[in-house]
């Protein structure tokens, strides 16, 4: 899959990307984290969550003694939208077959969705009705498709805590619950 995706031109984002950010971590991971899309630093380095939001994600992972090497981290979109704008519906449609395949290959037991875009996509793809993250964050939703049976845990996007320090305690609480499930 890596060779195919490196040359991907399925949506217009290939024109402005510097690097594709496929994802990173263990292919045997029990937990998969799914964010929105690469930002400035992710696009420069070709790695997920290496900027400000990544720093917060690292703090949250540390708080429950999870190491990046034992989880898998990826995004809904594998290329950066210019200026970090929201993903467009056609971009999500073009790119998510890659994510579906990552889920098929890794077969995670838990999927933590970071923010609304990841939550909406994963809920829909597992036949659940998407709800706003404010209502469902930190809760566990059991779901299955042809390939996997998973616990889906929606979380606020770590970037929400970059400018709003009030979000941090909520994220820490939600991560505590994930820690207890391990
Ligand atoms: N925000 C995301 O959603 N994903 C990244 O990889 C980095 C920031
Ligand atoms: Fe391909 Fe996804 Fe990048 Fe669009 S965002 S060019 S579909 S890898």
PDB file of C-alpha atoms and ligand atoms in Angstrom:
ATOM      1  CA  UNK A   1       0.000   0.000   0.000  1.00  0.00           C
ATOM      2  CA  UNK A   2       2.836   2.436   0.798  1.00  0.00           C
ATOM      3  CA  UNK A   3       4.157   2.609  -2.783  1.00  0.00           C
ATOM      4  CA  UNK A   4       0.691   3.177  -4.210  1.00  0.00           C
ATOM      5  CA  UNK A   5      -0.188   5.879  -1.732  1.00  0.00           C
ATOM      6  CA  UNK A   6       3.098   7.773  -2.096  1.00  0.00           C
ATOM      7  CA  UNK A   7       2.145   8.736  -5.657  1.00  0.00           C
ATOM      8  CA  UNK A   8      -1.526   9.257  -4.915  1.00  0.00           C
ATOM      9  CA  UNK A   9      -3.372  11.874  -6.963  1.00  0.00           C
ATOM     10  CA  UNK A  10      -6.892  10.825  -6.057  1.00  0.00           C
ATOM     11  CA  UNK A  11      -7.746  14.328  -4.869  1.00  0.00           C
ATOM     12  CA  UNK A  12      -6.318  17.798  -5.474  1.00  0.00           C
ATOM     13  CA  UNK A  13      -4.274  17.868  -2.283  1.00  0.00           C
ATOM     14  CA  UNK A  14      -1.386  16.122  -4.056  1.00  0.00           C
ATOM     15  CA  UNK A  15      -0.623  19.435  -5.781  1.00  0.00           C
ATOM     16  CA  UNK A  16       0.235  21.297  -2.592  1.00  0.00           C
ATOM     17  CA  UNK A  17       1.648  18.567  -0.363  1.00  0.00           C
ATOM     18  CA  UNK A  18       5.340  18.210   0.435  1.00  0.00           C
ATOM     19  CA  UNK A  19       5.016  14.779   2.028  1.00  0.00           C
ATOM     20  CA  UNK A  20       2.280  12.246   2.443  1.00  0.00           C
ATOM     21  CA  UNK A  21       1.619  11.323   6.056  1.00  0.00           C
ATOM     22  CA  UNK A  22       0.522   7.712   5.947  1.00  0.00           C
ATOM     23  CA  UNK A  23       0.675   6.917   9.644  1.00  0.00           C
ATOM     24  CA  UNK A  24       3.069   5.571  12.208  1.00  0.00           C
ATOM     25  CA  UNK A  25       3.351   2.994  14.949  1.00  0.00           C
ATOM     26  CA  UNK A  26       2.876  -0.725  15.436  1.00  0.00           C
ATOM     27  CA  UNK A  27       1.060  -2.813  12.829  1.00  0.00           C
ATOM     28  CA  UNK A  28       0.095  -5.064  15.766  1.00  0.00           C
ATOM     29  CA  UNK A  29      -1.362  -2.206  17.785  1.00  0.00           C
ATOM     30  CA  UNK A  30      -4.478  -2.825  19.870  1.00  0.00           C
ATOM     31  CA  UNK A  31      -5.282   0.886  19.801  1.00  0.00           C
ATOM     32  CA  UNK A  32      -5.477   3.145  16.795  1.00  0.00           C
ATOM     33  CA  UNK A  33      -5.728   6.947  17.046  1.00  0.00           C
ATOM     34  CA  UNK A  34      -7.246   8.763  14.092  1.00  0.00           C
ATOM     35  CA  UNK A  35      -6.819  12.515  13.656  1.00  0.00           C
ATOM     36  CA  UNK A  36      -7.997  14.888  10.951  1.00  0.00           C
ATOM     37  CA  UNK A  37      -5.214  15.738   8.526  1.00  0.00           C
ATOM     38  CA  UNK A  38      -1.516  16.634   8.495  1.00  0.00           C
ATOM     39  CA  UNK A  39      -0.631  20.209   9.467  1.00  0.00           C
ATOM     40  CA  UNK A  40       2.408  22.308   8.584  1.00  0.00           C
ATOM     41  CA  UNK A  41       5.045  20.270  10.425  1.00  0.00           C
ATOM     42  CA  UNK A  42       3.474  16.914   9.590  1.00  0.00           C
ATOM     43  CA  UNK A  43       3.584  17.831   5.892  1.00  0.00           C
ATOM     44  CA  UNK A  44       7.251  18.871   6.234  1.00  0.00           C
ATOM     45  CA  UNK A  45       8.289  15.692   8.029  1.00  0.00           C
ATOM     46  CA  UNK A  46       5.888  13.089   6.668  1.00  0.00           C
ATOM     47  CA  UNK A  47       4.969  12.038  10.216  1.00  0.00           C
ATOM     48  CA  UNK A  48       1.667  12.371  12.100  1.00  0.00           C
ATOM     49  CA  UNK A  49       1.224  14.642  15.124  1.00  0.00           C
ATOM     50  CA  UNK A  50       4.683  16.199  15.345  1.00  0.00           C
ATOM     51  CA  UNK A  51       3.528  19.834  15.802  1.00  0.00           C
ATOM     52  CA  UNK A  52       1.763  21.587  18.671  1.00  0.00           C
ATOM     53  CA  UNK A  53      -1.198  19.192  18.722  1.00  0.00           C
ATOM     54  CA  UNK A  54       1.292  16.335  18.675  1.00  0.00           C
ATOM     55  CA  UNK A  55       2.978  17.673  21.788  1.00  0.00           C
ATOM     56  CA  UNK A  56      -0.339  17.603  23.601  1.00  0.00           C
ATOM     57  CA  UNK A  57      -1.096  14.128  22.279  1.00  0.00           C
ATOM     58  CA  UNK A  58       2.290  12.977  23.604  1.00  0.00           C
ATOM     59  CA  UNK A  59       1.475  14.419  27.048  1.00  0.00           C
ATOM     60  CA  UNK A  60      -1.876  12.617  27.044  1.00  0.00           C
ATOM     61  CA  UNK A  61      -0.300   9.335  25.971  1.00  0.00           C
ATOM     62  CA  UNK A  62       2.373   9.727  28.659  1.00  0.00           C
ATOM     63  CA  UNK A  63      -0.316  10.310  31.276  1.00  0.00           C
ATOM     64  CA  UNK A  64      -1.528   6.732  30.748  1.00  0.00           C
ATOM     65  CA  UNK A  65       1.909   5.288  29.985  1.00  0.00           C
ATOM     66  CA  UNK A  66       1.150   4.571  26.352  1.00  0.00           C
ATOM     67  CA  UNK A  67       4.107   4.679  23.982  1.00  0.00           C
ATOM     68  CA  UNK A  68       3.845   5.716  20.361  1.00  0.00           C
ATOM     69  CA  UNK A  69       5.569   2.461  19.368  1.00  0.00           C
ATOM     70  CA  UNK A  70       2.736   0.380  20.825  1.00  0.00           C
ATOM     71  CA  UNK A  71      -0.134   2.241  19.177  1.00  0.00           C
ATOM     72  CA  UNK A  72      -0.872   3.296  15.606  1.00  0.00           C
ATOM     73  CA  UNK A  73      -1.545   6.930  14.701  1.00  0.00           C
ATOM     74  CA  UNK A  74      -2.975   8.134  11.433  1.00  0.00           C
ATOM     75  CA  UNK A  75      -5.418  10.647   9.980  1.00  0.00           C
ATOM     76  CA  UNK A  76      -8.563  10.837   7.865  1.00  0.00           C
ATOM     77  CA  UNK A  77      -6.606  12.680   5.148  1.00  0.00           C
ATOM     78  CA  UNK A  78      -3.032  11.724   4.303  1.00  0.00           C
ATOM     79  CA  UNK A  79      -2.132  15.096   2.722  1.00  0.00           C
ATOM     80  CA  UNK A  80      -2.269  18.571   4.256  1.00  0.00           C
ATOM     81  CA  UNK A  81      -5.139  20.850   3.246  1.00  0.00           C
ATOM     82  CA  UNK A  82      -3.694  24.292   2.383  1.00  0.00           C
ATOM     83  CA  UNK A  83      -3.677  26.601   5.410  1.00  0.00           C
ATOM     84  CA  UNK A  84      -5.017  23.716   7.519  1.00  0.00           C
ATOM     85  CA  UNK A  85      -8.546  24.317   6.271  1.00  0.00           C
ATOM     86  CA  UNK A  86     -11.213  21.695   6.989  1.00  0.00           C
ATOM     87  CA  UNK A  87     -11.179  18.556   4.834  1.00  0.00           C
ATOM     88  CA  UNK A  88     -13.672  18.700   1.952  1.00  0.00           C
ATOM     89  CA  UNK A  89     -16.246  15.924   1.515  1.00  0.00           C
ATOM     90  CA  UNK A  90     -14.686  14.863  -1.806  1.00  0.00           C
ATOM     91  CA  UNK A  91     -11.245  14.682  -0.206  1.00  0.00           C
ATOM     92  CA  UNK A  92     -12.564  12.486   2.596  1.00  0.00           C
ATOM     93  CA  UNK A  93     -14.261  10.266   0.039  1.00  0.00           C
ATOM     94  CA  UNK A  94     -11.091   9.974  -2.053  1.00  0.00           C
ATOM     95  CA  UNK A  95      -8.737   9.292   0.840  1.00  0.00           C
ATOM     96  CA  UNK A  96     -10.598   7.118   3.335  1.00  0.00           C
ATOM     97  CA  UNK A  97     -10.214   3.855   1.360  1.00  0.00           C
ATOM     98  CA  UNK A  98      -6.599   4.026   2.629  1.00  0.00           C
ATOM     99  CA  UNK A  99      -7.786   4.369   6.213  1.00  0.00           C
ATOM    100  CA  UNK A 100     -10.254   1.515   5.744  1.00  0.00           C
ATOM    101  CA  UNK A 101      -7.376  -0.677   4.586  1.00  0.00           C
ATOM    102  CA  UNK A 102      -5.201   0.365   7.521  1.00  0.00           C
ATOM    103  CA  UNK A 103      -8.002  -0.716   9.857  1.00  0.00           C
ATOM    104  CA  UNK A 104      -8.354  -4.028   7.980  1.00  0.00           C
ATOM    105  CA  UNK A 105      -4.626  -4.720   8.239  1.00  0.00           C
ATOM    106  CA  UNK A 106      -4.020  -3.591  11.819  1.00  0.00           C
ATOM    107  CA  UNK A 107      -7.326  -4.890  13.195  1.00  0.00           C
ATOM    108  CA  UNK A 108      -7.292  -2.629  16.278  1.00  0.00           C
ATOM    109  CA  UNK A 109      -9.457  -3.520  19.282  1.00  0.00           C
ATOM    110  CA  UNK A 110      -9.982   0.138  20.077  1.00  0.00           C
ATOM    111  CA  UNK A 111     -10.262   3.132  17.800  1.00  0.00           C
ATOM    112  CA  UNK A 112      -9.878   6.572  19.382  1.00  0.00           C
ATOM    113  CA  UNK A 113     -11.164   9.255  17.062  1.00  0.00           C
ATOM    114  CA  UNK A 114      -9.687  12.714  17.568  1.00  0.00           C
ATOM    115  CA  UNK A 115     -12.167  15.464  16.768  1.00  0.00           C
ATOM    116  CA  UNK A 116     -15.322  15.711  14.694  1.00  0.00           C
ATOM    117  CA  UNK A 117     -14.028  14.682  11.285  1.00  0.00           C
ATOM    118  CA  UNK A 118     -12.551  11.385  12.458  1.00  0.00           C
ATOM    119  CA  UNK A 119     -15.530  10.705  14.716  1.00  0.00           C
ATOM    120  CA  UNK A 120     -18.095  11.332  11.981  1.00  0.00           C
ATOM    121  CA  UNK A 121     -16.267   9.198   9.452  1.00  0.00           C
ATOM    122  CA  UNK A 122     -15.656   6.224  11.769  1.00  0.00           C
ATOM    123  CA  UNK A 123     -19.173   6.317  13.195  1.00  0.00           C
ATOM    124  CA  UNK A 124     -20.708   6.326   9.719  1.00  0.00           C
ATOM    125  CA  UNK A 125     -18.391   3.663   8.419  1.00  0.00           C
ATOM    126  CA  UNK A 126     -19.367   1.345  11.302  1.00  0.00           C
ATOM    127  CA  UNK A 127     -23.057   2.091  10.831  1.00  0.00           C
ATOM    128  CA  UNK A 128     -23.443   4.267  13.927  1.00  0.00           C
ATOM    129  CA  UNK A 129     -25.210   7.594  13.951  1.00  0.00           C
ATOM    130  CA  UNK A 130     -22.673  10.416  14.294  1.00  0.00           C
ATOM    131  CA  UNK A 131     -23.260  12.811  17.166  1.00  0.00           C
ATOM    132  CA  UNK A 132     -21.420  15.916  18.246  1.00  0.00           C
ATOM    133  CA  UNK A 133     -18.162  15.269  20.038  1.00  0.00           C
ATOM    134  CA  UNK A 134     -19.295  17.455  22.946  1.00  0.00           C
ATOM    135  CA  UNK A 135     -21.999  14.896  23.677  1.00  0.00           C
ATOM    136  CA  UNK A 136     -20.134  11.627  23.175  1.00  0.00           C
ATOM    137  CA  UNK A 137     -16.477  12.268  24.047  1.00  0.00           C
ATOM    138  CA  UNK A 138     -14.948   9.721  26.416  1.00  0.00           C
ATOM    139  CA  UNK A 139     -17.764   7.201  25.930  1.00  0.00           C
ATOM    140  CA  UNK A 140     -17.295   3.721  24.515  1.00  0.00           C
ATOM    141  CA  UNK A 141     -19.270   2.562  21.473  1.00  0.00           C
ATOM    142  CA  UNK A 142     -19.157  -1.099  20.474  1.00  0.00           C
ATOM    143  CA  UNK A 143     -19.234  -1.687  16.742  1.00  0.00           C
ATOM    144  CA  UNK A 144     -18.246  -4.175  14.081  1.00  0.00           C
ATOM    145  CA  UNK A 145     -17.866  -4.529  10.345  1.00  0.00           C
ATOM    146  CA  UNK A 146     -16.800  -7.439   8.105  1.00  0.00           C
ATOM    147  CA  UNK A 147     -13.223  -7.243   9.315  1.00  0.00           C
ATOM    148  CA  UNK A 148     -13.117  -6.058  12.905  1.00  0.00           C
ATOM    149  CA  UNK A 149     -15.020  -5.776  16.126  1.00  0.00           C
ATOM    150  CA  UNK A 150     -14.030  -2.584  17.928  1.00  0.00           C
ATOM    151  CA  UNK A 151     -14.605  -0.228  20.808  1.00  0.00           C
ATOM    152  CA  UNK A 152     -14.828   3.275  19.380  1.00  0.00           C
ATOM    153  CA  UNK A 153     -13.882   6.046  21.792  1.00  0.00           C
ATOM    154  CA  UNK A 154     -14.469   9.576  20.490  1.00  0.00           C
ATOM    155  CA  UNK A 155     -12.193  12.245  21.930  1.00  0.00           C
ATOM    156  CA  UNK A 156     -11.750  15.973  21.518  1.00  0.00           C
ATOM    157  CA  UNK A 157      -8.982  16.829  19.094  1.00  0.00           C
ATOM    158  CA  UNK A 158      -5.765  17.588  21.027  1.00  0.00           C
ATOM    159  CA  UNK A 159      -5.456  20.830  19.009  1.00  0.00           C
ATOM    160  CA  UNK A 160      -8.516  22.084  20.896  1.00  0.00           C
ATOM    161  CA  UNK A 161      -6.258  22.333  23.955  1.00  0.00           C
ATOM    162  CA  UNK A 162      -3.557  24.339  22.152  1.00  0.00           C
ATOM    163  CA  UNK A 163      -5.416  27.639  22.549  1.00  0.00           C
ATOM    164  CA  UNK A 164      -8.023  26.642  25.110  1.00  0.00           C
ATOM    165  CA  UNK A 165      -6.395  25.395  28.292  1.00  0.00           C
ATOM    166  CA  UNK A 166      -9.833  24.507  29.682  1.00  0.00           C
ATOM    167  CA  UNK A 167      -9.966  21.553  27.309  1.00  0.00           C
ATOM    168  CA  UNK A 168      -6.949  19.858  28.830  1.00  0.00           C
ATOM    169  CA  UNK A 169      -8.606  18.485  31.989  1.00  0.00           C
ATOM    170  CA  UNK A 170     -11.397  16.981  29.884  1.00  0.00           C
ATOM    171  CA  UNK A 171      -8.882  15.289  27.591  1.00  0.00           C
ATOM    172  CA  UNK A 172      -6.905  14.011  30.569  1.00  0.00           C
ATOM    173  CA  UNK A 173     -10.095  12.580  32.118  1.00  0.00           C
ATOM    174  CA  UNK A 174     -11.036  10.842  28.865  1.00  0.00           C
ATOM    175  CA  UNK A 175      -7.538   9.389  28.507  1.00  0.00           C
ATOM    176  CA  UNK A 176      -7.747   8.091  32.068  1.00  0.00           C
ATOM    177  CA  UNK A 177     -10.722   6.001  30.994  1.00  0.00           C
ATOM    178  CA  UNK A 178      -8.728   4.617  28.071  1.00  0.00           C
ATOM    179  CA  UNK A 179      -5.898   3.805  30.474  1.00  0.00           C
ATOM    180  CA  UNK A 180      -8.282   1.884  32.710  1.00  0.00           C
ATOM    181  CA  UNK A 181      -9.500  -0.176  29.747  1.00  0.00           C
ATOM    182  CA  UNK A 182      -6.000  -1.392  28.847  1.00  0.00           C
TER     183      UNK A 182
HETATM  184  N1  LIG B   1      -3.644  17.358  13.565  1.00  0.00           N
HETATM  185  C1  LIG B   1      -4.134  16.215  13.062  1.00  0.00           C
HETATM  186  O1  LIG B   1      -5.332  15.996  13.011  1.00  0.00           O
HETATM  187  N2  LIG B   1      -3.296  15.324  12.599  1.00  0.00           N
HETATM  188  C2  LIG B   1      -1.975  15.483  12.622  1.00  0.00           C
HETATM  189  O2  LIG B   1      -1.265  14.593  12.182  1.00  0.00           O
HETATM  190  C3  LIG B   1      -1.483  16.679  13.175  1.00  0.00           C
HETATM  191  C4  LIG B   1      -2.331  17.600  13.640  1.00  0.00           C
HETATM  192 FE1  LIG B   2      -4.455  10.884  -2.199  1.00  0.00          FE
HETATM  193 FE2  LIG B   2      -5.471  11.199   0.238  1.00  0.00          FE
HETATM  194 FE3  LIG B   2      -3.493  12.749  -0.566  1.00  0.00          FE
HETATM  195 FE4  LIG B   2      -5.883  13.086  -1.622  1.00  0.00          FE
HETATM  196  S1  LIG B   2      -5.329  13.414   0.553  1.00  0.00           S
HETATM  197  S2  LIG B   2      -3.952  13.006  -2.746  1.00  0.00           S
HETATM  198  S3  LIG B   2      -6.628  10.983  -1.679  1.00  0.00           S
HETATM  199  S4  LIG B   2      -3.398  10.531  -0.250  1.00  0.00           S
END
